[in-house]
Amino acid sequence: LLKLDESVQDSLDLMKRGIAAPNDRVAMTAIQGIPRVGERGKELVPLALAKATDTNPFTRAAVVWLVGQLPPEEAKKAAAEVG
C-alpha cells in the first residue's frame, strides 16, 4: 500500500480509497495496513470503523481485527462506537 517514492499523504489517500473500495479484498487489505503506518494511520481508523456494518464479511472481519490492534483505551472506545 505504501510506495517508497510516494509522500505520506499520497499513501494515506491511497489507503482511504482502498478502505472505500467495493472489492472486499482491497478494503480488507487497506484496513489491515492501518497499524503498519503507525501514528499516521490514526486518521484512517474512523473510516475503517464505519465499515463495521459493511455487507462484506471480509471487510467486517478486518474491522474487528483492527480494533484488536488498537491500544486498550482506543479499542474500548472503538468497540463502543461500533456497538
PDB file with SEQRES, HELIX, SHEET and CRYST1 records, atoms N, CA, C and O in Angstrom:
SEQRES   1 A   83  LEU LEU LYS LEU ASP GLU SER VAL GLN ASP SER LEU ASP          
SEQRES   2 A   83  LEU MET LYS ARG GLY ILE ALA ALA PRO ASN ASP ARG VAL          
SEQRES   3 A   83  ALA MET THR ALA ILE GLN GLY ILE PRO ARG VAL GLY GLU          
SEQRES   4 A   83  ARG GLY LYS GLU LEU VAL PRO LEU ALA LEU ALA LYS ALA          
SEQRES   5 A   83  THR ASP THR ASN PRO PHE THR ARG ALA ALA VAL VAL TRP          
SEQRES   6 A   83  LEU VAL GLY GLN LEU PRO PRO GLU GLU ALA LYS LYS ALA          
SEQRES   7 A   83  ALA ALA GLU VAL GLY                                          
HELIX    1 AA1 VAL A    8  ALA A   20  1                                  13    
HELIX    2 AA2 ASP A   24  GLY A   33  1                                  10    
HELIX    3 AA3 ILE A   34  LEU A   44  5                                  11    
HELIX    4 AA4 VAL A   45  LEU A   49  1                                   5    
HELIX    5 AA5 ALA A   50  THR A   53  5                                   4    
HELIX    6 AA6 PRO A   57  GLN A   69  1                                  13    
HELIX    7 AA7 PRO A   72  VAL A   82  1                                  11    
CRYST1    1.000    1.000    1.000  90.00  90.00  90.00 P 1           1          
ATOM      1  N   LEU A   1       0.799  -1.206   0.000  1.00  0.00           N  
ATOM      2  CA  LEU A   1       0.000   0.000   0.000  1.00  0.00           C  
ATOM      3  C   LEU A   1       0.835   1.260   0.000  1.00  0.00           C  
ATOM      4  O   LEU A   1       0.405   2.296  -0.508  1.00  0.00           O  
ATOM      5  N   LEU A   2       2.007   1.182   0.558  1.00  0.00           N  
ATOM      6  CA  LEU A   2       2.869   2.356   0.603  1.00  0.00           C  
ATOM      7  C   LEU A   2       4.045   2.139  -0.326  1.00  0.00           C  
ATOM      8  O   LEU A   2       4.665   1.075  -0.333  1.00  0.00           O  
ATOM      9  N   LYS A   3       4.340   3.151  -1.102  1.00  0.00           N  
ATOM     10  CA  LYS A   3       5.477   3.069  -2.006  1.00  0.00           C  
ATOM     11  C   LYS A   3       6.558   4.019  -1.516  1.00  0.00           C  
ATOM     12  O   LYS A   3       6.260   5.076  -0.961  1.00  0.00           O  
ATOM     13  N   LEU A   4       7.790   3.647  -1.718  1.00  0.00           N  
ATOM     14  CA  LEU A   4       8.904   4.456  -1.238  1.00  0.00           C  
ATOM     15  C   LEU A   4       8.964   5.826  -1.889  1.00  0.00           C  
ATOM     16  O   LEU A   4       9.442   6.781  -1.275  1.00  0.00           O  
ATOM     17  N   ASP A   5       8.491   5.939  -3.110  1.00  0.00           N  
ATOM     18  CA  ASP A   5       8.595   7.212  -3.800  1.00  0.00           C  
ATOM     19  C   ASP A   5       7.362   8.102  -3.638  1.00  0.00           C  
ATOM     20  O   ASP A   5       7.279   9.158  -4.266  1.00  0.00           O  
ATOM     21  N   GLU A   6       6.417   7.694  -2.816  1.00  0.00           N  
ATOM     22  CA  GLU A   6       5.208   8.496  -2.601  1.00  0.00           C  
ATOM     23  C   GLU A   6       5.313   9.246  -1.275  1.00  0.00           C  
ATOM     24  O   GLU A   6       5.976   8.799  -0.339  1.00  0.00           O  
ATOM     25  N   SER A   7       4.654  10.379  -1.221  1.00  0.00           N  
ATOM     26  CA  SER A   7       4.610  11.108   0.040  1.00  0.00           C  
ATOM     27  C   SER A   7       3.696  10.360   1.007  1.00  0.00           C  
ATOM     28  O   SER A   7       2.890   9.527   0.593  1.00  0.00           O  
ATOM     29  N   VAL A   8       3.827  10.659   2.271  1.00  0.00           N  
ATOM     30  CA  VAL A   8       2.976  10.028   3.277  1.00  0.00           C  
ATOM     31  C   VAL A   8       1.513  10.327   2.981  1.00  0.00           C  
ATOM     32  O   VAL A   8       0.672   9.432   3.064  1.00  0.00           O  
ATOM     33  N   GLN A   9       1.200  11.559   2.640  1.00  0.00           N  
ATOM     34  CA  GLN A   9      -0.187  11.909   2.377  1.00  0.00           C  
ATOM     35  C   GLN A   9      -0.738  11.167   1.166  1.00  0.00           C  
ATOM     36  O   GLN A   9      -1.891  10.737   1.171  1.00  0.00           O  
ATOM     37  N   ASP A  10       0.079  11.016   0.134  1.00  0.00           N  
ATOM     38  CA  ASP A  10      -0.354  10.247  -1.039  1.00  0.00           C  
ATOM     39  C   ASP A  10      -0.661   8.800  -0.645  1.00  0.00           C  
ATOM     40  O   ASP A  10      -1.640   8.213  -1.107  1.00  0.00           O  
ATOM     41  N   SER A  11       0.182   8.244   0.206  1.00  0.00           N  
ATOM     42  CA  SER A  11      -0.035   6.871   0.655  1.00  0.00           C  
ATOM     43  C   SER A  11      -1.305   6.753   1.488  1.00  0.00           C  
ATOM     44  O   SER A  11      -2.068   5.801   1.327  1.00  0.00           O  
ATOM     45  N   LEU A  12      -1.533   7.713   2.374  1.00  0.00           N  
ATOM     46  CA  LEU A  12      -2.759   7.691   3.181  1.00  0.00           C  
ATOM     47  C   LEU A  12      -3.991   7.862   2.297  1.00  0.00           C  
ATOM     48  O   LEU A  12      -5.022   7.233   2.537  1.00  0.00           O  
ATOM     49  N   ASP A  13      -3.888   8.702   1.288  1.00  0.00           N  
ATOM     50  CA  ASP A  13      -5.006   8.870   0.353  1.00  0.00           C  
ATOM     51  C   ASP A  13      -5.298   7.565  -0.387  1.00  0.00           C  
ATOM     52  O   ASP A  13      -6.458   7.218  -0.610  1.00  0.00           O  
ATOM     53  N   LEU A  14      -4.257   6.853  -0.761  1.00  0.00           N  
ATOM     54  CA  LEU A  14      -4.430   5.564  -1.414  1.00  0.00           C  
ATOM     55  C   LEU A  14      -5.120   4.575  -0.477  1.00  0.00           C  
ATOM     56  O   LEU A  14      -5.987   3.811  -0.901  1.00  0.00           O  
ATOM     57  N   MET A  15      -4.734   4.593   0.786  1.00  0.00           N  
ATOM     58  CA  MET A  15      -5.368   3.708   1.768  1.00  0.00           C  
ATOM     59  C   MET A  15      -6.836   4.087   1.967  1.00  0.00           C  
ATOM     60  O   MET A  15      -7.685   3.206   2.105  1.00  0.00           O  
ATOM     61  N   LYS A  16      -7.140   5.372   1.984  1.00  0.00           N  
ATOM     62  CA  LYS A  16      -8.539   5.813   2.109  1.00  0.00           C  
ATOM     63  C   LYS A  16      -9.367   5.275   0.958  1.00  0.00           C  
ATOM     64  O   LYS A  16     -10.480   4.789   1.158  1.00  0.00           O  
ATOM     65  N   ARG A  17      -8.823   5.362  -0.244  1.00  0.00           N  
ATOM     66  CA  ARG A  17      -9.542   4.834  -1.415  1.00  0.00           C  
ATOM     67  C   ARG A  17      -9.715   3.330  -1.292  1.00  0.00           C  
ATOM     68  O   ARG A  17     -10.750   2.785  -1.676  1.00  0.00           O  
ATOM     69  N   GLY A  18      -8.709   2.663  -0.760  1.00  0.00           N  
ATOM     70  CA  GLY A  18      -8.800   1.219  -0.561  1.00  0.00           C  
ATOM     71  C   GLY A  18      -9.882   0.843   0.434  1.00  0.00           C  
ATOM     72  O   GLY A  18     -10.634  -0.106   0.212  1.00  0.00           O  
ATOM     73  N   ILE A  19      -9.963   1.586   1.533  1.00  0.00           N  
ATOM     74  CA  ILE A  19     -10.992   1.319   2.544  1.00  0.00           C  
ATOM     75  C   ILE A  19     -12.379   1.484   1.949  1.00  0.00           C  
ATOM     76  O   ILE A  19     -13.296   0.734   2.285  1.00  0.00           O  
ATOM     77  N   ALA A  20     -12.534   2.453   1.073  1.00  0.00           N  
ATOM     78  CA  ALA A  20     -13.835   2.727   0.450  1.00  0.00           C  
ATOM     79  C   ALA A  20     -14.135   1.818  -0.736  1.00  0.00           C  
ATOM     80  O   ALA A  20     -15.249   1.835  -1.260  1.00  0.00           O  
ATOM     81  N   ALA A  21     -13.170   1.035  -1.161  1.00  0.00           N  
ATOM     82  CA  ALA A  21     -13.343   0.210  -2.360  1.00  0.00           C  
ATOM     83  C   ALA A  21     -14.437  -0.837  -2.171  1.00  0.00           C  
ATOM     84  O   ALA A  21     -14.566  -1.412  -1.090  1.00  0.00           O  
ATOM     85  N   PRO A  22     -15.219  -1.085  -3.209  1.00  0.00           N  
ATOM     86  CA  PRO A  22     -16.261  -2.101  -3.109  1.00  0.00           C  
ATOM     87  C   PRO A  22     -15.705  -3.526  -3.140  1.00  0.00           C  
ATOM     88  O   PRO A  22     -16.404  -4.468  -2.767  1.00  0.00           O  
ATOM     89  N   ASN A  23     -14.465  -3.692  -3.578  1.00  0.00           N  
ATOM     90  CA  ASN A  23     -13.838  -5.003  -3.625  1.00  0.00           C  
ATOM     91  C   ASN A  23     -13.450  -5.414  -2.215  1.00  0.00           C  
ATOM     92  O   ASN A  23     -12.688  -4.715  -1.547  1.00  0.00           O  
ATOM     93  N   ASP A  24     -13.972  -6.548  -1.763  1.00  0.00           N  
ATOM     94  CA  ASP A  24     -13.753  -6.986  -0.386  1.00  0.00           C  
ATOM     95  C   ASP A  24     -12.288  -7.135  -0.008  1.00  0.00           C  
ATOM     96  O   ASP A  24     -11.895  -6.743   1.090  1.00  0.00           O  
ATOM     97  N   ARG A  25     -11.488  -7.682  -0.879  1.00  0.00           N  
ATOM     98  CA  ARG A  25     -10.085  -7.918  -0.538  1.00  0.00           C  
ATOM     99  C   ARG A  25      -9.296  -6.611  -0.487  1.00  0.00           C  
ATOM    100  O   ARG A  25      -8.357  -6.488   0.299  1.00  0.00           O  
ATOM    101  N   VAL A  26      -9.660  -5.652  -1.304  1.00  0.00           N  
ATOM    102  CA  VAL A  26      -8.972  -4.358  -1.289  1.00  0.00           C  
ATOM    103  C   VAL A  26      -9.259  -3.643   0.023  1.00  0.00           C  
ATOM    104  O   VAL A  26      -8.338  -3.159   0.681  1.00  0.00           O  
ATOM    105  N   ALA A  27     -10.526  -3.574   0.406  1.00  0.00           N  
ATOM    106  CA  ALA A  27     -10.889  -2.915   1.660  1.00  0.00           C  
ATOM    107  C   ALA A  27     -10.236  -3.617   2.846  1.00  0.00           C  
ATOM    108  O   ALA A  27      -9.710  -2.961   3.745  1.00  0.00           O  
ATOM    109  N   MET A  28     -10.269  -4.935   2.851  1.00  0.00           N  
ATOM    110  CA  MET A  28      -9.674  -5.707   3.939  1.00  0.00           C  
ATOM    111  C   MET A  28      -8.171  -5.410   4.050  1.00  0.00           C  
ATOM    112  O   MET A  28      -7.661  -5.178   5.146  1.00  0.00           O  
ATOM    113  N   THR A  29      -7.479  -5.419   2.930  1.00  0.00           N  
ATOM    114  CA  THR A  29      -6.041  -5.172   2.934  1.00  0.00           C  
ATOM    115  C   THR A  29      -5.715  -3.756   3.400  1.00  0.00           C  
ATOM    116  O   THR A  29      -4.763  -3.548   4.152  1.00  0.00           O  
ATOM    117  N   ALA A  30      -6.502  -2.790   2.955  1.00  0.00           N  
ATOM    118  CA  ALA A  30      -6.269  -1.404   3.369  1.00  0.00           C  
ATOM    119  C   ALA A  30      -6.481  -1.251   4.875  1.00  0.00           C  
ATOM    120  O   ALA A  30      -5.697  -0.583   5.549  1.00  0.00           O  
ATOM    121  N   ILE A  31      -7.527  -1.861   5.395  1.00  0.00           N  
ATOM    122  CA  ILE A  31      -7.804  -1.770   6.837  1.00  0.00           C  
ATOM    123  C   ILE A  31      -6.688  -2.451   7.622  1.00  0.00           C  
ATOM    124  O   ILE A  31      -6.245  -1.931   8.646  1.00  0.00           O  
ATOM    125  N   GLN A  32      -6.237  -3.591   7.158  1.00  0.00           N  
ATOM    126  CA  GLN A  32      -5.164  -4.296   7.861  1.00  0.00           C  
ATOM    127  C   GLN A  32      -3.832  -3.548   7.778  1.00  0.00           C  
ATOM    128  O   GLN A  32      -2.932  -3.801   8.578  1.00  0.00           O  
ATOM    129  N   GLY A  33      -3.704  -2.652   6.840  1.00  0.00           N  
ATOM    130  CA  GLY A  33      -2.474  -1.868   6.724  1.00  0.00           C  
ATOM    131  C   GLY A  33      -2.394  -0.688   7.674  1.00  0.00           C  
ATOM    132  O   GLY A  33      -1.322  -0.111   7.855  1.00  0.00           O  
ATOM    133  N   ILE A  34      -3.504  -0.322   8.281  1.00  0.00           N  
ATOM    134  CA  ILE A  34      -3.533   0.868   9.146  1.00  0.00           C  
ATOM    135  C   ILE A  34      -2.506   0.789  10.270  1.00  0.00           C  
ATOM    136  O   ILE A  34      -1.749   1.744  10.445  1.00  0.00           O  
ATOM    137  N   PRO A  35      -2.436  -0.297  11.042  1.00  0.00           N  
ATOM    138  CA  PRO A  35      -1.440  -0.325  12.126  1.00  0.00           C  
ATOM    139  C   PRO A  35       0.000  -0.235  11.631  1.00  0.00           C  
ATOM    140  O   PRO A  35       0.884   0.194  12.372  1.00  0.00           O  
ATOM    141  N   ARG A  36       0.235  -0.626  10.414  1.00  0.00           N  
ATOM    142  CA  ARG A  36       1.601  -0.625   9.878  1.00  0.00           C  
ATOM    143  C   ARG A  36       2.132   0.774   9.611  1.00  0.00           C  
ATOM    144  O   ARG A  36       3.343   0.963   9.502  1.00  0.00           O  
ATOM    145  N   VAL A  37       1.257   1.744   9.506  1.00  0.00           N  
ATOM    146  CA  VAL A  37       1.734   3.109   9.263  1.00  0.00           C  
ATOM    147  C   VAL A  37       1.820   3.919  10.550  1.00  0.00           C  
ATOM    148  O   VAL A  37       2.108   5.116  10.520  1.00  0.00           O  
ATOM    149  N   GLY A  38       1.572   3.269  11.671  1.00  0.00           N  
ATOM    150  CA  GLY A  38       1.747   3.902  12.970  1.00  0.00           C  
ATOM    151  C   GLY A  38       0.806   5.072  13.215  1.00  0.00           C  
ATOM    152  O   GLY A  38      -0.363   5.050  12.829  1.00  0.00           O  
ATOM    153  N   GLU A  39       1.345   6.084  13.862  1.00  0.00           N  
ATOM    154  CA  GLU A  39       0.542   7.260  14.238  1.00  0.00           C  
ATOM    155  C   GLU A  39      -0.111   7.921  13.031  1.00  0.00           C  
ATOM    156  O   GLU A  39      -1.201   8.483  13.142  1.00  0.00           O  
ATOM    157  N   ARG A  40       0.542   7.856  11.897  1.00  0.00           N  
ATOM    158  CA  ARG A  40      -0.014   8.479  10.690  1.00  0.00           C  
ATOM    159  C   ARG A  40      -1.331   7.831  10.283  1.00  0.00           C  
ATOM    160  O   ARG A  40      -2.145   8.457   9.604  1.00  0.00           O  
ATOM    161  N   GLY A  41      -1.546   6.590  10.688  1.00  0.00           N  
ATOM    162  CA  GLY A  41      -2.760   5.891  10.316  1.00  0.00           C  
ATOM    163  C   GLY A  41      -3.963   6.185  11.196  1.00  0.00           C  
ATOM    164  O   GLY A  41      -5.074   5.742  10.904  1.00  0.00           O  
ATOM    165  N   LYS A  42      -3.747   6.931  12.269  1.00  0.00           N  
ATOM    166  CA  LYS A  42      -4.855   7.216  13.193  1.00  0.00           C  
ATOM    167  C   LYS A  42      -6.042   7.878  12.506  1.00  0.00           C  
ATOM    168  O   LYS A  42      -7.189   7.624  12.874  1.00  0.00           O  
ATOM    169  N   GLU A  43      -5.786   8.715  11.524  1.00  0.00           N  
ATOM    170  CA  GLU A  43      -6.881   9.404  10.846  1.00  0.00           C  
ATOM    171  C   GLU A  43      -7.724   8.432  10.016  1.00  0.00           C  
ATOM    172  O   GLU A  43      -8.847   8.760   9.632  1.00  0.00           O  
ATOM    173  N   LEU A  44      -7.196   7.252   9.742  1.00  0.00           N  
ATOM    174  CA  LEU A  44      -7.923   6.265   8.952  1.00  0.00           C  
ATOM    175  C   LEU A  44      -8.832   5.378   9.796  1.00  0.00           C  
ATOM    176  O   LEU A  44      -9.745   4.741   9.270  1.00  0.00           O  
ATOM    177  N   VAL A  45      -8.586   5.337  11.103  1.00  0.00           N  
ATOM    178  CA  VAL A  45      -9.356   4.445  11.974  1.00  0.00           C  
ATOM    179  C   VAL A  45     -10.860   4.727  11.904  1.00  0.00           C  
ATOM    180  O   VAL A  45     -11.632   3.780  11.755  1.00  0.00           O  
ATOM    181  N   PRO A  46     -11.315   5.979  12.003  1.00  0.00           N  
ATOM    182  CA  PRO A  46     -12.767   6.211  11.909  1.00  0.00           C  
ATOM    183  C   PRO A  46     -13.360   5.752  10.572  1.00  0.00           C  
ATOM    184  O   PRO A  46     -14.492   5.271  10.528  1.00  0.00           O  
ATOM    185  N   LEU A  47     -12.605   5.899   9.497  1.00  0.00           N  
ATOM    186  CA  LEU A  47     -13.088   5.426   8.195  1.00  0.00           C  
ATOM    187  C   LEU A  47     -13.254   3.916   8.203  1.00  0.00           C  
ATOM    188  O   LEU A  47     -14.228   3.383   7.672  1.00  0.00           O  
ATOM    189  N   ALA A  48     -12.297   3.238   8.808  1.00  0.00           N  
ATOM    190  CA  ALA A  48     -12.371   1.780   8.886  1.00  0.00           C  
ATOM    191  C   ALA A  48     -13.517   1.341   9.792  1.00  0.00           C  
ATOM    192  O   ALA A  48     -14.249   0.408   9.461  1.00  0.00           O  
ATOM    193  N   LEU A  49     -13.675   2.007  10.924  1.00  0.00           N  
ATOM    194  CA  LEU A  49     -14.747   1.638  11.853  1.00  0.00           C  
ATOM    195  C   LEU A  49     -16.120   1.791  11.213  1.00  0.00           C  
ATOM    196  O   LEU A  49     -17.052   1.053  11.534  1.00  0.00           O  
ATOM    197  N   ALA A  50     -16.235   2.748  10.312  1.00  0.00           N  
ATOM    198  CA  ALA A  50     -17.512   2.957   9.627  1.00  0.00           C  
ATOM    199  C   ALA A  50     -17.879   1.762   8.753  1.00  0.00           C  
ATOM    200  O   ALA A  50     -19.037   1.609   8.365  1.00  0.00           O  
ATOM    201  N   LYS A  51     -16.908   0.922   8.445  1.00  0.00           N  
ATOM    202  CA  LYS A  51     -17.156  -0.258   7.616  1.00  0.00           C  
ATOM    203  C   LYS A  51     -17.596  -1.470   8.446  1.00  0.00           C  
ATOM    204  O   LYS A  51     -17.759  -2.563   7.904  1.00  0.00           O  
ATOM    205  N   ALA A  52     -17.788  -1.283   9.750  1.00  0.00           N  
ATOM    206  CA  ALA A  52     -18.160  -2.399  10.633  1.00  0.00           C  
ATOM    207  C   ALA A  52     -19.501  -3.017  10.257  1.00  0.00           C  
ATOM    208  O   ALA A  52     -19.757  -4.176  10.582  1.00  0.00           O  
ATOM    209  N   THR A  53     -20.342  -2.278   9.592  1.00  0.00           N  
ATOM    210  CA  THR A  53     -21.643  -2.809   9.185  1.00  0.00           C  
ATOM    211  C   THR A  53     -21.696  -3.101   7.689  1.00  0.00           C  
ATOM    212  O   THR A  53     -22.773  -3.283   7.121  1.00  0.00           O  
ATOM    213  N   ASP A  54     -20.537  -3.143   7.064  1.00  0.00           N  
ATOM    214  CA  ASP A  54     -20.465  -3.434   5.635  1.00  0.00           C  
ATOM    215  C   ASP A  54     -21.090  -4.802   5.353  1.00  0.00           C  
ATOM    216  O   ASP A  54     -21.067  -5.692   6.204  1.00  0.00           O  
ATOM    217  N   THR A  55     -21.634  -4.955   4.179  1.00  0.00           N  
ATOM    218  CA  THR A  55     -22.256  -6.238   3.829  1.00  0.00           C  
ATOM    219  C   THR A  55     -21.222  -7.333   3.591  1.00  0.00           C  
ATOM    220  O   THR A  55     -21.558  -8.518   3.594  1.00  0.00           O  
ATOM    221  N   ASN A  56     -19.982  -6.947   3.388  1.00  0.00           N  
ATOM    222  CA  ASN A  56     -18.954  -7.938   3.096  1.00  0.00           C  
ATOM    223  C   ASN A  56     -18.314  -8.479   4.371  1.00  0.00           C  
ATOM    224  O   ASN A  56     -17.811  -7.701   5.181  1.00  0.00           O  
ATOM    225  N   PRO A  57     -18.322  -9.785   4.562  1.00  0.00           N  
ATOM    226  CA  PRO A  57     -17.759 -10.355   5.792  1.00  0.00           C  
ATOM    227  C   PRO A  57     -16.249 -10.156   5.928  1.00  0.00           C  
ATOM    228  O   PRO A  57     -15.749 -10.058   7.048  1.00  0.00           O  
ATOM    229  N   PHE A  58     -15.512 -10.096   4.820  1.00  0.00           N  
ATOM    230  CA  PHE A  58     -14.066  -9.875   4.899  1.00  0.00           C  
ATOM    231  C   PHE A  58     -13.765  -8.477   5.446  1.00  0.00           C  
ATOM    232  O   PHE A  58     -12.848  -8.291   6.246  1.00  0.00           O  
ATOM    233  N   THR A  59     -14.544  -7.521   5.005  1.00  0.00           N  
ATOM    234  CA  THR A  59     -14.359  -6.150   5.470  1.00  0.00           C  
ATOM    235  C   THR A  59     -14.703  -6.051   6.951  1.00  0.00           C  
ATOM    236  O   THR A  59     -13.964  -5.438   7.721  1.00  0.00           O  
ATOM    237  N   ARG A  60     -15.816  -6.647   7.352  1.00  0.00           N  
ATOM    238  CA  ARG A  60     -16.206  -6.625   8.770  1.00  0.00           C  
ATOM    239  C   ARG A  60     -15.157  -7.313   9.638  1.00  0.00           C  
ATOM    240  O   ARG A  60     -14.829  -6.828  10.721  1.00  0.00           O  
ATOM    241  N   ALA A  61     -14.637  -8.432   9.167  1.00  0.00           N  
ATOM    242  CA  ALA A  61     -13.599  -9.146   9.927  1.00  0.00           C  
ATOM    243  C   ALA A  61     -12.345  -8.288  10.075  1.00  0.00           C  
ATOM    244  O   ALA A  61     -11.706  -8.301  11.127  1.00  0.00           O  
ATOM    245  N   ALA A  62     -11.993  -7.549   9.039  1.00  0.00           N  
ATOM    246  CA  ALA A  62     -10.823  -6.673   9.115  1.00  0.00           C  
ATOM    247  C   ALA A  62     -11.034  -5.571  10.149  1.00  0.00           C  
ATOM    248  O   ALA A  62     -10.096  -5.193  10.851  1.00  0.00           O  
ATOM    249  N   VAL A  63     -12.251  -5.056  10.248  1.00  0.00           N  
ATOM    250  CA  VAL A  63     -12.550  -4.026  11.247  1.00  0.00           C  
ATOM    251  C   VAL A  63     -12.393  -4.601  12.657  1.00  0.00           C  
ATOM    252  O   VAL A  63     -11.801  -3.962  13.527  1.00  0.00           O  
ATOM    253  N   VAL A  64     -12.920  -5.795  12.879  1.00  0.00           N  
ATOM    254  CA  VAL A  64     -12.781  -6.440  14.192  1.00  0.00           C  
ATOM    255  C   VAL A  64     -11.304  -6.654  14.505  1.00  0.00           C  
ATOM    256  O   VAL A  64     -10.857  -6.392  15.622  1.00  0.00           O  
ATOM    257  N   TRP A  65     -10.553  -7.129  13.524  1.00  0.00           N  
ATOM    258  CA  TRP A  65      -9.119  -7.322  13.706  1.00  0.00           C  
ATOM    259  C   TRP A  65      -8.435  -6.005  14.063  1.00  0.00           C  
ATOM    260  O   TRP A  65      -7.586  -5.961  14.954  1.00  0.00           O  
ATOM    261  N   LEU A  66      -8.809  -4.931  13.363  1.00  0.00           N  
ATOM    262  CA  LEU A  66      -8.203  -3.618  13.614  1.00  0.00           C  
ATOM    263  C   LEU A  66      -8.446  -3.168  15.042  1.00  0.00           C  
ATOM    264  O   LEU A  66      -7.532  -2.676  15.703  1.00  0.00           O  
ATOM    265  N   VAL A  67      -9.659  -3.331  15.521  1.00  0.00           N  
ATOM    266  CA  VAL A  67      -9.968  -2.932  16.905  1.00  0.00           C  
ATOM    267  C   VAL A  67      -9.056  -3.682  17.876  1.00  0.00           C  
ATOM    268  O   VAL A  67      -8.613  -3.117  18.876  1.00  0.00           O  
ATOM    269  N   GLY A  68      -8.779  -4.942  17.587  1.00  0.00           N  
ATOM    270  CA  GLY A  68      -7.883  -5.724  18.429  1.00  0.00           C  
ATOM    271  C   GLY A  68      -6.439  -5.262  18.385  1.00  0.00           C  
ATOM    272  O   GLY A  68      -5.657  -5.602  19.273  1.00  0.00           O  
ATOM    273  N   GLN A  69      -6.075  -4.501  17.382  1.00  0.00           N  
ATOM    274  CA  GLN A  69      -4.711  -3.987  17.243  1.00  0.00           C  
ATOM    275  C   GLN A  69      -4.518  -2.645  17.937  1.00  0.00           C  
ATOM    276  O   GLN A  69      -3.385  -2.212  18.147  1.00  0.00           O  
ATOM    277  N   LEU A  70      -5.598  -1.997  18.289  1.00  0.00           N  
ATOM    278  CA  LEU A  70      -5.522  -0.672  18.903  1.00  0.00           C  
ATOM    279  C   LEU A  70      -5.088  -0.777  20.355  1.00  0.00           C  
ATOM    280  O   LEU A  70      -5.300  -1.812  20.987  1.00  0.00           O  
ATOM    281  N   PRO A  71      -4.484   0.279  20.897  1.00  0.00           N  
ATOM    282  CA  PRO A  71      -4.188   0.311  22.328  1.00  0.00           C  
ATOM    283  C   PRO A  71      -5.495   0.119  23.114  1.00  0.00           C  
ATOM    284  O   PRO A  71      -6.558   0.506  22.630  1.00  0.00           O  
ATOM    285  N   PRO A  72      -5.433  -0.467  24.308  1.00  0.00           N  
ATOM    286  CA  PRO A  72      -6.646  -0.820  25.050  1.00  0.00           C  
ATOM    287  C   PRO A  72      -7.697   0.287  25.180  1.00  0.00           C  
ATOM    288  O   PRO A  72      -8.883   0.032  24.972  1.00  0.00           O  
ATOM    289  N   GLU A  73      -7.287   1.495  25.517  1.00  0.00           N  
ATOM    290  CA  GLU A  73      -8.278   2.567  25.685  1.00  0.00           C  
ATOM    291  C   GLU A  73      -8.932   2.934  24.358  1.00  0.00           C  
ATOM    292  O   GLU A  73     -10.135   3.191  24.301  1.00  0.00           O  
ATOM    293  N   GLU A  74      -8.140   2.957  23.298  1.00  0.00           N  
ATOM    294  CA  GLU A  74      -8.697   3.270  21.981  1.00  0.00           C  
ATOM    295  C   GLU A  74      -9.602   2.130  21.508  1.00  0.00           C  
ATOM    296  O   GLU A  74     -10.638   2.373  20.888  1.00  0.00           O  
ATOM    297  N   ALA A  75      -9.212   0.893  21.799  1.00  0.00           N  
ATOM    298  CA  ALA A  75     -10.020  -0.259  21.409  1.00  0.00           C  
ATOM    299  C   ALA A  75     -11.370  -0.237  22.132  1.00  0.00           C  
ATOM    300  O   ALA A  75     -12.406  -0.533  21.538  1.00  0.00           O  
ATOM    301  N   LYS A  76     -11.344   0.112  23.398  1.00  0.00           N  
ATOM    302  CA  LYS A  76     -12.583   0.179  24.175  1.00  0.00           C  
ATOM    303  C   LYS A  76     -13.524   1.237  23.586  1.00  0.00           C  
ATOM    304  O   LYS A  76     -14.723   1.002  23.435  1.00  0.00           O  
ATOM    305  N   LYS A  77     -12.966   2.393  23.261  1.00  0.00           N  
ATOM    306  CA  LYS A  77     -13.758   3.457  22.653  1.00  0.00           C  
ATOM    307  C   LYS A  77     -14.283   3.041  21.287  1.00  0.00           C  
ATOM    308  O   LYS A  77     -15.446   3.277  20.959  1.00  0.00           O  
ATOM    309  N   ALA A  78     -13.413   2.415  20.488  1.00  0.00           N  
ATOM    310  CA  ALA A  78     -13.810   1.991  19.140  1.00  0.00           C  
ATOM    311  C   ALA A  78     -14.906   0.930  19.218  1.00  0.00           C  
ATOM    312  O   ALA A  78     -15.870   0.970  18.454  1.00  0.00           O  
ATOM    313  N   ALA A  79     -14.757  -0.006  20.132  1.00  0.00           N  
ATOM    314  CA  ALA A  79     -15.768  -1.068  20.266  1.00  0.00           C  
ATOM    315  C   ALA A  79     -17.113  -0.484  20.669  1.00  0.00           C  
ATOM    316  O   ALA A  79     -18.155  -0.956  20.215  1.00  0.00           O  
ATOM    317  N   ALA A  80     -17.098   0.531  21.514  1.00  0.00           N  
ATOM    318  CA  ALA A  80     -18.345   1.186  21.914  1.00  0.00           C  
ATOM    319  C   ALA A  80     -18.990   1.906  20.745  1.00  0.00           C  
ATOM    320  O   ALA A  80     -20.214   1.908  20.616  1.00  0.00           O  
ATOM    321  N   GLU A  81     -18.185   2.511  19.901  1.00  0.00           N  
ATOM    322  CA  GLU A  81     -18.704   3.220  18.733  1.00  0.00           C  
ATOM    323  C   GLU A  81     -19.313   2.254  17.715  1.00  0.00           C  
ATOM    324  O   GLU A  81     -20.332   2.545  17.087  1.00  0.00           O  
ATOM    325  N   VAL A  82     -18.657   1.088  17.568  1.00  0.00           N  
ATOM    326  CA  VAL A  82     -19.127   0.097  16.611  1.00  0.00           C  
ATOM    327  C   VAL A  82     -20.391  -0.571  17.130  1.00  0.00           C  
ATOM    328  O   VAL A  82     -21.286  -0.896  16.350  1.00  0.00           O  
ATOM    329  N   GLY A  83     -20.473  -0.777  18.424  1.00  0.00           N  
ATOM    330  CA  GLY A  83     -21.663  -1.386  19.013  1.00  0.00           C  
ATOM    331  C   GLY A  83     -21.411  -2.790  19.275  1.00  0.00           C  
ATOM    332  O   GLY A  83     -22.290  -3.492  19.774  1.00  0.00           O  
TER     333      GLY A  83                                                      
END                                                                             
